[in-house]
mmCIF file with all atom_site columns, C-alpha atoms in Angstrom:
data_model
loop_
_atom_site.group_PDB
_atom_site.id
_atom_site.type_symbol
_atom_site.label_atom_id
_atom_site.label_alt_id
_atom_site.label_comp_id
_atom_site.label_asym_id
_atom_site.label_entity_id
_atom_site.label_seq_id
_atom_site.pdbx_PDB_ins_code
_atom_site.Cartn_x
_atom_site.Cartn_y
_atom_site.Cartn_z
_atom_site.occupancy
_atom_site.B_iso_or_equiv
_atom_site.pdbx_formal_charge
_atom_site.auth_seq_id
_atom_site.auth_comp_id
_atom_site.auth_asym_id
_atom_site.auth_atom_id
_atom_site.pdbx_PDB_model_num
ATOM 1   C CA . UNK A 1 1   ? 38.577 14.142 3.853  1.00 43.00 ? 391 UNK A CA 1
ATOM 2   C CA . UNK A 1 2   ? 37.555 13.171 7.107  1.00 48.00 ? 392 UNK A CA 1
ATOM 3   C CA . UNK A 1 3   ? 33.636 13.817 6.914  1.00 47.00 ? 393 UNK A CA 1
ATOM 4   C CA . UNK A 1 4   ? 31.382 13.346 3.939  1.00 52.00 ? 394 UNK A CA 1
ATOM 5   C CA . UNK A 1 5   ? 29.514 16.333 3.245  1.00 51.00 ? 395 UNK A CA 1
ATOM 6   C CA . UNK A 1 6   ? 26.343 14.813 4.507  1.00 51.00 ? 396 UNK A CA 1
ATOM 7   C CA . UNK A 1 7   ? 27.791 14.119 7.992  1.00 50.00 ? 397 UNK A CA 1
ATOM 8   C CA . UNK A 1 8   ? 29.103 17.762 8.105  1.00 48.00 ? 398 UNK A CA 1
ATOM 9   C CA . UNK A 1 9   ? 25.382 18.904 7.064  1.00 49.00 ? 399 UNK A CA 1
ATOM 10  C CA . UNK A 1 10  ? 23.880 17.420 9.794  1.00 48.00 ? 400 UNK A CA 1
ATOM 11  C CA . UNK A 1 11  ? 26.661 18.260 12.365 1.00 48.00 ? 401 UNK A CA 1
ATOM 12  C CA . UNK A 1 12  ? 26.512 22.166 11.584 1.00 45.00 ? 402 UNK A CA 1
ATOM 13  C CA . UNK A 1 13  ? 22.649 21.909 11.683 1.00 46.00 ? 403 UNK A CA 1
ATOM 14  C CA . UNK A 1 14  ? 22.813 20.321 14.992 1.00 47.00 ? 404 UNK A CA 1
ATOM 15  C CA . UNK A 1 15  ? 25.817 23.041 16.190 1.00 45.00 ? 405 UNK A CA 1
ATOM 16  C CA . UNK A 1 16  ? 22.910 25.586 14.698 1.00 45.00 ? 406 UNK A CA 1
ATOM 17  C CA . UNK A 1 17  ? 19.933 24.651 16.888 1.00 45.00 ? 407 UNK A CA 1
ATOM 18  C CA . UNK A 1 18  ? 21.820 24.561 19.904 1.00 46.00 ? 408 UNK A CA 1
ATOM 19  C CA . UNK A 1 19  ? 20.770 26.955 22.695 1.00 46.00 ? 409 UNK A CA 1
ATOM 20  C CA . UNK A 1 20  ? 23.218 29.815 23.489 1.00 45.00 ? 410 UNK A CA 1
ATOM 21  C CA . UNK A 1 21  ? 20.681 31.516 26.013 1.00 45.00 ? 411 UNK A CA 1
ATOM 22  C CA . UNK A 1 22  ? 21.609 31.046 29.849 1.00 45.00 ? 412 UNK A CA 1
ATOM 23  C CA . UNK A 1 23  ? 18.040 31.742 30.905 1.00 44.00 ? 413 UNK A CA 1
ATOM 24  C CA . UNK A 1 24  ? 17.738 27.922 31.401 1.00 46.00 ? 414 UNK A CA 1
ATOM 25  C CA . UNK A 1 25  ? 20.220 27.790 33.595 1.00 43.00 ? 415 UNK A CA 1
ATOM 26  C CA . UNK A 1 26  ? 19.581 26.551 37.309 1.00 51.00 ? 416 UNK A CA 1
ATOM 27  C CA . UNK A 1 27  ? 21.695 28.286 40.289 1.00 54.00 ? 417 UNK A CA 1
ATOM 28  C CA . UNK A 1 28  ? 24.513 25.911 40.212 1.00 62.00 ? 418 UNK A CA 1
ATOM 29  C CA . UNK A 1 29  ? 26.315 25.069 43.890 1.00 70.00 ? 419 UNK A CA 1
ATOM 30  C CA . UNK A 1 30  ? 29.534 26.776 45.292 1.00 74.00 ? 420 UNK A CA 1
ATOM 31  C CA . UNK A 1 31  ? 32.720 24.836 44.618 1.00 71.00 ? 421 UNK A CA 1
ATOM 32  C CA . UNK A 1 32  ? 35.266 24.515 46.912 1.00 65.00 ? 422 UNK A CA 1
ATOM 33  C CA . UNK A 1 33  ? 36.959 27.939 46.315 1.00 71.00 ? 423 UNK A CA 1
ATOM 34  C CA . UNK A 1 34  ? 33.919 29.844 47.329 1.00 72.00 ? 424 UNK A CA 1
ATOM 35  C CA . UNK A 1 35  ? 33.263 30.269 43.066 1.00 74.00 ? 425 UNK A CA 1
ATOM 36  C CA . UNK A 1 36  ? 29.158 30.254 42.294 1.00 75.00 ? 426 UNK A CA 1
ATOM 37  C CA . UNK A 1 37  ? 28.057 31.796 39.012 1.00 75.00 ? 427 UNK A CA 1
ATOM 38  C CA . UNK A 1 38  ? 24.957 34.137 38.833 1.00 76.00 ? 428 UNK A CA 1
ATOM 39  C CA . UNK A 1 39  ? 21.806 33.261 36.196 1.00 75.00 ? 429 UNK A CA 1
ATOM 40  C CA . UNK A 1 40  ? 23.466 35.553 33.808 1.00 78.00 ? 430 UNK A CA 1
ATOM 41  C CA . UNK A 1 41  ? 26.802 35.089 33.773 1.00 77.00 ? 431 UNK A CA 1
ATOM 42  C CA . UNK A 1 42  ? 28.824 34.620 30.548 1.00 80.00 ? 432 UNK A CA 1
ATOM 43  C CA . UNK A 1 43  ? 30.399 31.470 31.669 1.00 76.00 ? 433 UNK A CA 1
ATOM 44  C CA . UNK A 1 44  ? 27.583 29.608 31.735 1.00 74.00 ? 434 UNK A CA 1
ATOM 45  C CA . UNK A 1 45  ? 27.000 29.769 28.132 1.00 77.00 ? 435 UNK A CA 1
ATOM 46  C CA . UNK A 1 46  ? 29.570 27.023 27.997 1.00 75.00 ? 436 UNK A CA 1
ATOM 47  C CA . UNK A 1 47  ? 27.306 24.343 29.795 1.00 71.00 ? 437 UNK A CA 1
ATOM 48  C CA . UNK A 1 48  ? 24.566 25.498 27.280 1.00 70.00 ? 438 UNK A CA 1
ATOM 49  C CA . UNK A 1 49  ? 26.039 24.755 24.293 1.00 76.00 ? 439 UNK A CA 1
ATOM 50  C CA . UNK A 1 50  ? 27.397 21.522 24.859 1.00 78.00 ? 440 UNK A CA 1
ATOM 51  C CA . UNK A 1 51  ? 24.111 20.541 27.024 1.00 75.00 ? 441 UNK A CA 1
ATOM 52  C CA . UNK A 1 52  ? 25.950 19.359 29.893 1.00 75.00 ? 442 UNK A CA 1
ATOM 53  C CA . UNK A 1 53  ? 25.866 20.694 33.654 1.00 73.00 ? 443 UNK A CA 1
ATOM 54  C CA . UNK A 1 54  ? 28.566 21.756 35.964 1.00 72.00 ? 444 UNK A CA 1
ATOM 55  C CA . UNK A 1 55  ? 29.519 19.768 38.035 1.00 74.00 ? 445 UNK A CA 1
ATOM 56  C CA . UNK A 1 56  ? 30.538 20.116 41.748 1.00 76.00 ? 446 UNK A CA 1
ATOM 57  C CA . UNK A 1 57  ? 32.311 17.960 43.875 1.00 78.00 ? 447 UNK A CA 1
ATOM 58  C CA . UNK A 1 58  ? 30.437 17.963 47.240 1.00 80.00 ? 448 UNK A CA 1
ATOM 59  C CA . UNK A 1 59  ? 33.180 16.168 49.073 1.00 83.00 ? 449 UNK A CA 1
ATOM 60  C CA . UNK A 1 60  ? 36.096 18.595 49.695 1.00 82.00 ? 450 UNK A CA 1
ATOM 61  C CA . UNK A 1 61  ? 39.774 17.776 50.548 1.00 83.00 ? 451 UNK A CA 1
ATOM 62  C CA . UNK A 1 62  ? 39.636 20.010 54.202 1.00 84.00 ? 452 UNK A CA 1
ATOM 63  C CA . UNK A 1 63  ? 36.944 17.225 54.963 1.00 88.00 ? 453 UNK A CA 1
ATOM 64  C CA . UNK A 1 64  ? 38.235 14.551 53.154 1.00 90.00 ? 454 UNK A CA 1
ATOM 65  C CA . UNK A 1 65  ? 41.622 15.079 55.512 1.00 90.00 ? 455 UNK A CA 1
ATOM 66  C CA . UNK A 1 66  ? 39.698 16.409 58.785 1.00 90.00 ? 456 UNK A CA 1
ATOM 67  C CA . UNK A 1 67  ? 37.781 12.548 58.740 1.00 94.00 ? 457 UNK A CA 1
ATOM 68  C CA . UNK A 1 68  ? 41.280 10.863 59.032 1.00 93.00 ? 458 UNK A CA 1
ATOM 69  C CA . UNK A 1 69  ? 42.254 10.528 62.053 1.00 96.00 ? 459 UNK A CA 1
ATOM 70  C CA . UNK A 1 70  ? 45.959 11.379 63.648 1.00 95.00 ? 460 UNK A CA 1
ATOM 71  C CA . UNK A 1 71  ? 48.048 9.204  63.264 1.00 95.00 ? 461 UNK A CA 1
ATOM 72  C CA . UNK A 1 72  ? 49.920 8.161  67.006 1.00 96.00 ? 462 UNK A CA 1
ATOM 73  C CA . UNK A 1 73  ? 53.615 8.261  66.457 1.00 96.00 ? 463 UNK A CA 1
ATOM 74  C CA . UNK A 1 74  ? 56.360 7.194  69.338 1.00 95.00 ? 464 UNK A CA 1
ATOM 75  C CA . UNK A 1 75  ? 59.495 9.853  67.876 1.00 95.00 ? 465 UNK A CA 1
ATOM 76  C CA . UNK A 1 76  ? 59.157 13.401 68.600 1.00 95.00 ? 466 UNK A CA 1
ATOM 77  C CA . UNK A 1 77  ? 59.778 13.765 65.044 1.00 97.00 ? 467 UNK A CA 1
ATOM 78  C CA . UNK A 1 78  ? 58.520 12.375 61.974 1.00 97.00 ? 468 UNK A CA 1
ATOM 79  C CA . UNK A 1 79  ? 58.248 12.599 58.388 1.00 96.00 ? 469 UNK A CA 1
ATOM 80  C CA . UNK A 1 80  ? 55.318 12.804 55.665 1.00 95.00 ? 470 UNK A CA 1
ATOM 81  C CA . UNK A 1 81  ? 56.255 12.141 51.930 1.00 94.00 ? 471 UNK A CA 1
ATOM 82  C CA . UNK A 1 82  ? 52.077 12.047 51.315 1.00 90.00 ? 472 UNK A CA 1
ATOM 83  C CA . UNK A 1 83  ? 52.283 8.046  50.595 1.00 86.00 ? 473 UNK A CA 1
ATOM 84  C CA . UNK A 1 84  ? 51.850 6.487  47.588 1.00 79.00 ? 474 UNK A CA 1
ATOM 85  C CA . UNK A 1 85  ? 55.662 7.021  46.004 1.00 83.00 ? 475 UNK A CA 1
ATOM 86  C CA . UNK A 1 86  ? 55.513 9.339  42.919 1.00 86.00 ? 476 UNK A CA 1
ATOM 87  C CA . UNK A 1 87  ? 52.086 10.528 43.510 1.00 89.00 ? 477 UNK A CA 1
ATOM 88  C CA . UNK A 1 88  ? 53.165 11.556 46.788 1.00 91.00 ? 478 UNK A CA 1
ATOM 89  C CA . UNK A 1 89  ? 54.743 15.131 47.642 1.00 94.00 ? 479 UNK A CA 1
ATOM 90  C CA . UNK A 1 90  ? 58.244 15.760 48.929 1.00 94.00 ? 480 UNK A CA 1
ATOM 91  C CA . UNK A 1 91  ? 59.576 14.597 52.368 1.00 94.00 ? 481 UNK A CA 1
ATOM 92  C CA . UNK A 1 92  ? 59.332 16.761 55.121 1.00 96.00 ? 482 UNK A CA 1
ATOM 93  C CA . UNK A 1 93  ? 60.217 16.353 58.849 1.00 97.00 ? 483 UNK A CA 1
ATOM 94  C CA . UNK A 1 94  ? 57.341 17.558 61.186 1.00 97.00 ? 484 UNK A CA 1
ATOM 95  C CA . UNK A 1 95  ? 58.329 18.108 64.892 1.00 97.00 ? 485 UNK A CA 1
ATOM 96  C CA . UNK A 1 96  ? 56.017 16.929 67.445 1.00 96.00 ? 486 UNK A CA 1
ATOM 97  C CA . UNK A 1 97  ? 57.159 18.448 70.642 1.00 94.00 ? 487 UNK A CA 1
ATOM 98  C CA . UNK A 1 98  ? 54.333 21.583 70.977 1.00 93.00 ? 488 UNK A CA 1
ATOM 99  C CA . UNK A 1 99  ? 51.054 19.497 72.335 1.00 92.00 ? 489 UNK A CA 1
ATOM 100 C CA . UNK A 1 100 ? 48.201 18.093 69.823 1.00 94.00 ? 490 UNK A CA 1
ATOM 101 C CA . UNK A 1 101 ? 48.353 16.756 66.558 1.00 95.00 ? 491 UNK A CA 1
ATOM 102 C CA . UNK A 1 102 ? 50.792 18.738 64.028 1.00 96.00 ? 492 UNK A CA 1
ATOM 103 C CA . UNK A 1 103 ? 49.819 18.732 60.007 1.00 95.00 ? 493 UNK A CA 1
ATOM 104 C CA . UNK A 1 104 ? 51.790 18.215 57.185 1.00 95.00 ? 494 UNK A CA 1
ATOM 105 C CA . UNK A 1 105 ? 52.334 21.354 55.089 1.00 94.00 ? 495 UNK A CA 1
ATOM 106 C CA . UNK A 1 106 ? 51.679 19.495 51.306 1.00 93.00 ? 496 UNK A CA 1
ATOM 107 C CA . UNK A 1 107 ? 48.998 17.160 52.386 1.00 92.00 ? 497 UNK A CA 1
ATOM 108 C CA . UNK A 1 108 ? 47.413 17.896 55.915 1.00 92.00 ? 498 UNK A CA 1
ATOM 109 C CA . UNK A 1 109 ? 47.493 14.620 57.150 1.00 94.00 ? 499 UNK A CA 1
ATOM 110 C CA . UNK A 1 110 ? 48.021 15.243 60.819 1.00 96.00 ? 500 UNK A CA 1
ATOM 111 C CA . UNK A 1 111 ? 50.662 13.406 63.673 1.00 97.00 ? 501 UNK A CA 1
ATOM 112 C CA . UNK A 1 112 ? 50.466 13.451 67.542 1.00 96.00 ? 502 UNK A CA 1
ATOM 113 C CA . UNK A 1 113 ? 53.617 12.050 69.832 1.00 95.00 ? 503 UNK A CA 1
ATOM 114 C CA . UNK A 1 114 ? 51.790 9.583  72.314 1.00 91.00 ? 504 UNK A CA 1
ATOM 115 C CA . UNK A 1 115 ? 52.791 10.639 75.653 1.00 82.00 ? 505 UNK A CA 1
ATOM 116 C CA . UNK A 1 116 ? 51.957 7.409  76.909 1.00 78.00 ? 506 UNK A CA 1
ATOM 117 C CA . UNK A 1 117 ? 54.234 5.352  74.866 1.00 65.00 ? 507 UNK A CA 1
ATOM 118 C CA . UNK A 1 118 ? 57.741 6.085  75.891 1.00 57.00 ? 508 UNK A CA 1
#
């Protein structure tokens, strides 16, 4: 028996007065993939039961990767394994001869061949 009966009690009470009604709700902010739920919609009821509020992550990886800037290489071709060993992504060889900076596929980090550097 993991509960006494007297600790169940009170948590089925408290599960009891809990508010199911989304009418509380606030407009909550758009996520990354564009997702924003209306006043009424059913998945909200999820953040009113357990009294906690969705939460949004203002900072988004396009940013995140657009505020790093590229990285000057001397080889017309280079490769990005995203850093960080394991918790990187596989290797991949990006060539730098068309002009500007070229972006990994996995992570986005971006590469330009300095032209002054030969």
């Amino acid at each position: 028996r993991l509960l006494s009966s007297k600790a169940a009690t009170s948590c089925l009470r408290q599960a009891a007065i809990r508010p199911f009604s989304v009418s509380t709700m606030k407009l909550d902010q758009v996520t990354h993939t564009g997702q924003q739920f209306a006043e009424g919609d059913q998945r909200n009821a999820r953040f009113g039961v357990t009294g906690l509020e969705k939460q949004v992550n203002t900072q988004w990886a396009i940013d995140l990767i657009a505020a790093v800037p590229p990285t000057l290489v001397t080889k017309r071709v280079v490769s990005c394994d995203g850093g960080g060993g394991a918790l990187g992504h596989p290797k991949i060889y990006i060539n730098l001869d068309q002009s500007g900076p070229q972006s990994c596929n996995y992570c986005g980090l971006r590469f330009e061949l300095d032209h002054g550097h030969h």
